[in-house]
Amino acid sequence: DAEITQSPRHKITETGRQVTLACHQTWNHNNMFWYRQDLGHGLRLIHYSYGVQDTNKGEVSDGYSVSRSNTEDLPLTLESAASSQTSVYFCASSENSGGSYEQYFGPGTRLTVT
Amino acid sequence: GENVEQHPSTLSVQEGDSAVIKCTYSDSASNYFPWYKQELGKGPQLIIDIRSNVGEKKDQRIAVTLNKTAKHFSLHITETQPEDSAVYFCAAPTPNTGNQFYFGTGTSLTVIP
C-alpha cells in the first residue's frame, strides 16, 4: 500500500545545529507540504512543492529550507536550530486528480531544540 | 491560520450525545472545506469534506454543513462513541490556490463513556 513516512519520529538537538527531517511518499503525488503544529496555532504551512525542482515558501518559512530532487522526497532543513522551532512537524502530500484536494499526512516528527 | 477560526478549542460530551464544531472563514471565493481528525500520536486524516455547491453532506454519523452567506461551516457528530475522541481540524483554501489550506486551531473532543 502507498504511504507517507517521516524520520526520525523524535529528535533532540542543540541550538545552532543544522537538522534535516526526512519525508518520503510512495503515492507518486506531485504536491508535498511541510507543516508545524503548535498548541493554539493548529497546523501552519512552512514550505511546499508542486513538483521536482519546485519549492515555495509558506506562512512560517523563516529558518527553514526544502529541496525537491525527486517525486518521492521533500526533506526539511533547519539551518541553525532555535528553541522557537521546538514543535511537531508533519509532512503531507496530495494530488489534485478528480477534483480531490485531500492531503495525506505522515505520522509526524517531534523536534526538541535545547 | 489567520483566515480560519475554529470553536470551541475543547469539547466534552457524554457517549451517545452529539458534538458540533464550528469554523468561520474570510475568503468568499473559497469553495472546498475539509475536516481532518487527528488521533493521539498520528497525523491528521481527512474524514469528510464539502464543496460550495451543496449546503450539507452526510457520511454515517458525521455531517458537515456550509453557510456561504455567513461564511461558516460546521462538523456534526451524532451518537458519539469513545473512538471519536480526537483533535478535529477544519480547513479552508488559501486565496487563489486550489491545494493549499489554512487550518483551524483544532478542537479536542473527549467522549466520556
Short mmCIF file of C-alpha atoms in Angstrom, two decimals:
data_model
loop_
_atom_site.label_atom_id
_atom_site.label_comp_id
_atom_site.label_asym_id
_atom_site.label_seq_id
_atom_site.Cartn_x
_atom_site.Cartn_y
_atom_site.Cartn_z
CA ASP A 1 0.00 0.00 0.00
CA ALA A 2 1.10 3.56 -0.71
CA GLU A 3 2.16 5.55 2.30
CA ILE A 4 3.98 8.62 3.57
CA THR A 5 6.70 8.22 6.16
CA GLN A 6 8.76 10.61 8.25
CA SER A 7 12.05 10.13 10.02
CA PRO A 8 13.15 10.42 12.66
CA ARG A 9 9.99 10.27 14.76
CA HIS A 10 11.72 12.02 17.64
CA LYS A 11 14.77 14.28 17.63
CA ILE A 12 16.54 16.29 20.29
CA THR A 13 19.12 18.79 19.11
CA GLU A 14 21.03 21.77 20.40
CA THR A 15 20.57 25.41 19.49
CA GLY A 16 22.57 26.36 16.42
CA ARG A 17 22.85 22.88 14.91
CA GLN A 18 21.62 22.04 11.44
CA VAL A 19 18.83 19.46 11.40
CA THR A 20 17.19 17.66 8.50
CA LEU A 21 13.83 15.94 8.75
CA ALA A 22 13.01 13.37 6.09
CA CYS A 23 9.70 12.84 4.32
CA HIS A 24 9.10 10.06 1.81
CA GLN A 25 5.87 9.25 -0.02
CA THR A 26 5.03 6.36 -2.31
CA TRP A 27 1.75 7.85 -3.58
CA ASN A 28 3.59 9.38 -6.57
CA HIS A 29 1.96 12.70 -5.67
CA ASN A 30 3.24 15.90 -7.22
CA ASN A 31 2.30 18.12 -4.27
CA MET A 32 4.15 17.92 -0.97
CA PHE A 33 3.88 20.12 2.13
CA TRP A 34 5.59 20.68 5.46
CA TYR A 35 3.62 21.93 8.47
CA ARG A 36 4.43 22.60 12.06
CA GLN A 37 1.89 22.00 14.79
CA ASP A 38 1.92 24.06 17.95
CA LEU A 39 -0.68 24.35 20.70
CA GLY A 40 -3.03 27.22 19.97
CA HIS A 41 -1.86 27.56 16.36
CA GLY A 42 -3.06 24.43 14.68
CA LEU A 43 -1.15 23.48 11.55
CA ARG A 44 0.92 26.16 9.86
CA LEU A 45 2.47 25.76 6.43
CA ILE A 46 6.27 26.03 6.28
CA HIS A 47 7.16 25.13 2.68
CA TYR A 48 5.52 23.35 -0.21
CA SER A 49 6.39 21.87 -3.59
CA TYR A 50 4.29 21.20 -6.68
CA GLY A 51 6.85 19.01 -8.38
CA VAL A 52 10.51 18.18 -8.89
CA GLN A 53 12.74 21.25 -8.59
CA ASP A 54 9.80 23.37 -7.42
CA THR A 55 9.80 24.81 -3.88
CA ASN A 56 7.81 27.65 -2.33
CA LYS A 57 7.65 29.46 0.98
CA GLY A 58 4.66 29.09 3.21
CA GLU A 59 3.27 31.05 6.13
CA VAL A 60 6.19 30.41 8.54
CA SER A 61 9.23 29.71 6.37
CA ASP A 62 11.94 31.73 8.16
CA GLY A 63 14.77 29.47 9.32
CA TYR A 64 13.67 26.52 7.17
CA SER A 65 14.52 25.28 3.69
CA VAL A 66 13.44 22.39 1.46
CA SER A 67 14.66 20.75 -1.73
CA ARG A 68 12.83 18.52 -4.21
CA SER A 69 15.17 16.40 -6.30
CA ASN A 70 12.66 13.62 -6.96
CA THR A 71 8.93 12.99 -6.67
CA GLU A 72 9.10 10.88 -3.51
CA ASP A 73 11.12 13.05 -1.10
CA LEU A 74 10.88 16.53 0.41
CA PRO A 75 13.46 16.92 3.21
CA LEU A 76 13.06 19.86 5.57
CA THR A 77 16.25 21.52 6.85
CA LEU A 78 16.58 23.80 9.83
CA GLU A 79 19.72 25.74 9.02
CA SER A 80 20.50 26.78 12.61
CA ALA A 81 18.02 25.32 15.07
CA ALA A 82 16.39 27.70 17.55
CA SER A 83 14.30 26.96 20.65
CA SER A 84 11.32 28.54 18.90
CA GLN A 85 11.49 25.69 16.39
CA THR A 86 10.62 23.11 19.03
CA SER A 87 7.45 21.65 17.59
CA VAL A 88 5.81 18.67 15.94
CA TYR A 89 6.42 18.61 12.20
CA PHE A 90 4.10 16.98 9.68
CA CYS A 91 4.72 16.23 6.06
CA ALA A 92 1.80 15.78 3.67
CA SER A 93 1.22 15.02 0.01
CA SER A 94 -1.66 15.44 -2.39
CA GLU A 95 -2.65 15.04 -5.99
CA ASN A 96 -5.37 17.20 -7.48
CA SER A 97 -6.97 14.49 -9.55
CA GLY A 98 -10.69 14.04 -9.96
CA GLY A 99 -11.35 17.22 -8.02
CA SER A 100 -9.90 15.80 -4.80
CA TYR A 101 -7.74 18.05 -2.65
CA GLU A 102 -7.20 15.52 0.12
CA GLN A 103 -3.84 15.77 1.83
CA TYR A 104 -2.25 12.61 3.19
CA PHE A 105 -0.24 13.24 6.32
CA GLY A 106 2.76 11.43 7.72
CA PRO A 107 2.96 10.37 11.38
CA GLY A 108 4.95 13.44 12.43
CA THR A 109 8.37 14.23 13.87
CA ARG A 110 8.64 15.66 17.36
CA LEU A 111 11.63 18.01 17.45
CA THR A 112 13.04 19.46 20.65
CA VAL A 113 15.69 22.18 20.47
CA THR A 114 17.56 22.65 23.74
CA GLY B 1 -4.26 30.07 10.03
CA GLU B 2 -5.44 33.65 10.32
CA ASN B 3 -8.23 33.16 7.81
CA VAL B 4 -9.95 30.30 9.63
CA GLU B 5 -11.38 30.49 13.14
CA GLN B 6 -12.45 27.33 14.93
CA HIS B 7 -14.55 26.91 18.08
CA PRO B 8 -14.59 25.50 20.66
CA SER B 9 -10.99 24.58 21.44
CA THR B 10 -12.11 21.78 23.76
CA LEU B 11 -15.35 19.85 23.92
CA SER B 12 -16.51 17.09 26.25
CA VAL B 13 -19.68 15.12 25.61
CA GLN B 14 -21.30 12.04 27.06
CA GLU B 15 -21.24 8.94 24.92
CA GLY B 16 -24.29 8.92 22.67
CA ASP B 17 -24.69 12.69 22.65
CA SER B 18 -23.97 14.92 19.65
CA ALA B 19 -20.93 17.15 19.13
CA VAL B 20 -20.76 20.27 16.98
CA ILE B 21 -17.62 22.13 15.95
CA LYS B 22 -17.83 25.43 14.06
CA CYS B 23 -15.46 27.26 11.76
CA THR B 24 -15.57 30.61 10.01
CA TYR B 25 -13.53 31.71 7.03
CA SER B 26 -12.85 35.05 5.39
CA ASP B 27 -12.30 34.44 1.67
CA SER B 28 -15.68 34.49 -0.06
CA ALA B 29 -14.15 32.72 -3.08
CA SER B 30 -13.38 29.60 -1.07
CA ASN B 31 -15.19 26.58 -2.47
CA TYR B 32 -13.88 23.48 -0.68
CA PHE B 33 -13.86 22.79 3.04
CA PRO B 34 -12.32 19.64 4.52
CA TRP B 35 -12.37 18.31 8.06
CA TYR B 36 -9.48 16.29 9.47
CA LYS B 37 -9.33 14.04 12.52
CA GLN B 38 -6.07 13.59 14.40
CA GLU B 39 -5.73 10.74 16.83
CA LEU B 40 -3.06 10.79 19.51
CA GLY B 41 0.42 10.29 18.08
CA LYS B 42 -0.76 10.26 14.47
CA GLY B 43 -1.04 12.65 11.57
CA PRO B 44 -4.37 14.22 10.61
CA GLN B 45 -6.69 12.22 8.36
CA LEU B 46 -9.50 13.51 6.17
CA ILE B 47 -12.91 12.42 7.44
CA ILE B 48 -15.32 14.50 5.37
CA ASP B 49 -15.32 17.46 3.03
CA ILE B 50 -17.86 19.72 1.38
CA ARG B 51 -17.92 21.84 -1.74
CA SER B 52 -19.61 25.19 -2.04
CA ASN B 53 -22.31 23.93 -4.40
CA VAL B 54 -24.02 21.99 -1.59
CA GLY B 55 -25.21 23.01 1.84
CA GLU B 56 -24.86 19.71 3.66
CA LYS B 57 -23.10 16.38 3.32
CA LYS B 58 -23.50 13.28 5.47
CA ASP B 59 -21.43 10.16 5.97
CA GLN B 60 -22.95 7.83 8.54
CA ARG B 61 -22.64 9.57 11.92
CA ILE B 62 -20.80 12.64 10.68
CA ALA B 63 -22.13 15.55 8.69
CA VAL B 64 -20.87 18.91 7.55
CA THR B 65 -23.00 21.97 6.87
CA LEU B 66 -21.97 25.05 4.96
CA ASN B 67 -23.44 28.55 5.05
CA LYS B 68 -21.72 30.53 2.30
CA THR B 69 -23.57 33.74 3.07
CA ALA B 70 -22.35 33.75 6.65
CA LYS B 71 -19.02 32.15 5.68
CA HIS B 72 -19.13 29.41 8.24
CA PHE B 73 -19.21 25.63 8.20
CA SER B 74 -19.75 23.08 10.93
CA LEU B 75 -18.96 19.47 11.73
CA HIS B 76 -21.69 17.43 13.39
CA ILE B 77 -21.04 14.07 15.02
CA THR B 78 -24.10 12.18 16.23
CA GLU B 79 -24.28 9.22 18.62
CA THR B 80 -20.74 9.87 19.74
CA GLN B 81 -18.53 6.95 20.72
CA PRO B 82 -15.28 6.85 22.72
CA GLU B 83 -13.32 6.28 19.50
CA ASP B 84 -14.49 9.70 18.31
CA SER B 85 -12.19 11.24 20.94
CA ALA B 86 -9.51 13.09 18.97
CA VAL B 87 -8.49 16.54 17.75
CA TYR B 88 -10.51 17.83 14.81
CA PHE B 89 -9.30 20.47 12.36
CA CYS B 90 -11.26 22.41 9.80
CA ALA B 91 -9.55 23.97 6.80
CA ALA B 92 -10.24 26.45 4.02
CA PRO B 93 -8.26 27.15 0.84
CA THR B 94 -5.72 29.94 0.81
CA PRO B 95 -6.68 32.66 -1.68
CA ASN B 96 -6.08 31.89 -5.35
CA THR B 97 -4.93 28.32 -4.73
CA GLY B 98 -6.70 25.02 -5.06
CA ASN B 99 -4.50 22.83 -2.95
CA GLN B 100 -3.15 24.91 -0.07
CA PHE B 101 -5.14 25.36 3.08
CA TYR B 102 -5.37 27.41 6.21
CA PHE B 103 -6.16 25.12 9.12
CA GLY B 104 -8.17 26.00 12.19
CA THR B 105 -6.54 25.79 15.59
CA GLY B 106 -8.20 22.47 16.37
CA THR B 107 -10.88 21.15 18.72
CA SER B 108 -10.00 18.49 21.26
CA LEU B 109 -13.08 16.28 21.58
CA THR B 110 -13.46 13.94 24.54
CA VAL B 111 -16.30 11.44 24.58
CA ILE B 112 -16.99 10.30 28.12
CA PRO B 113 -18.15 6.65 28.36
#
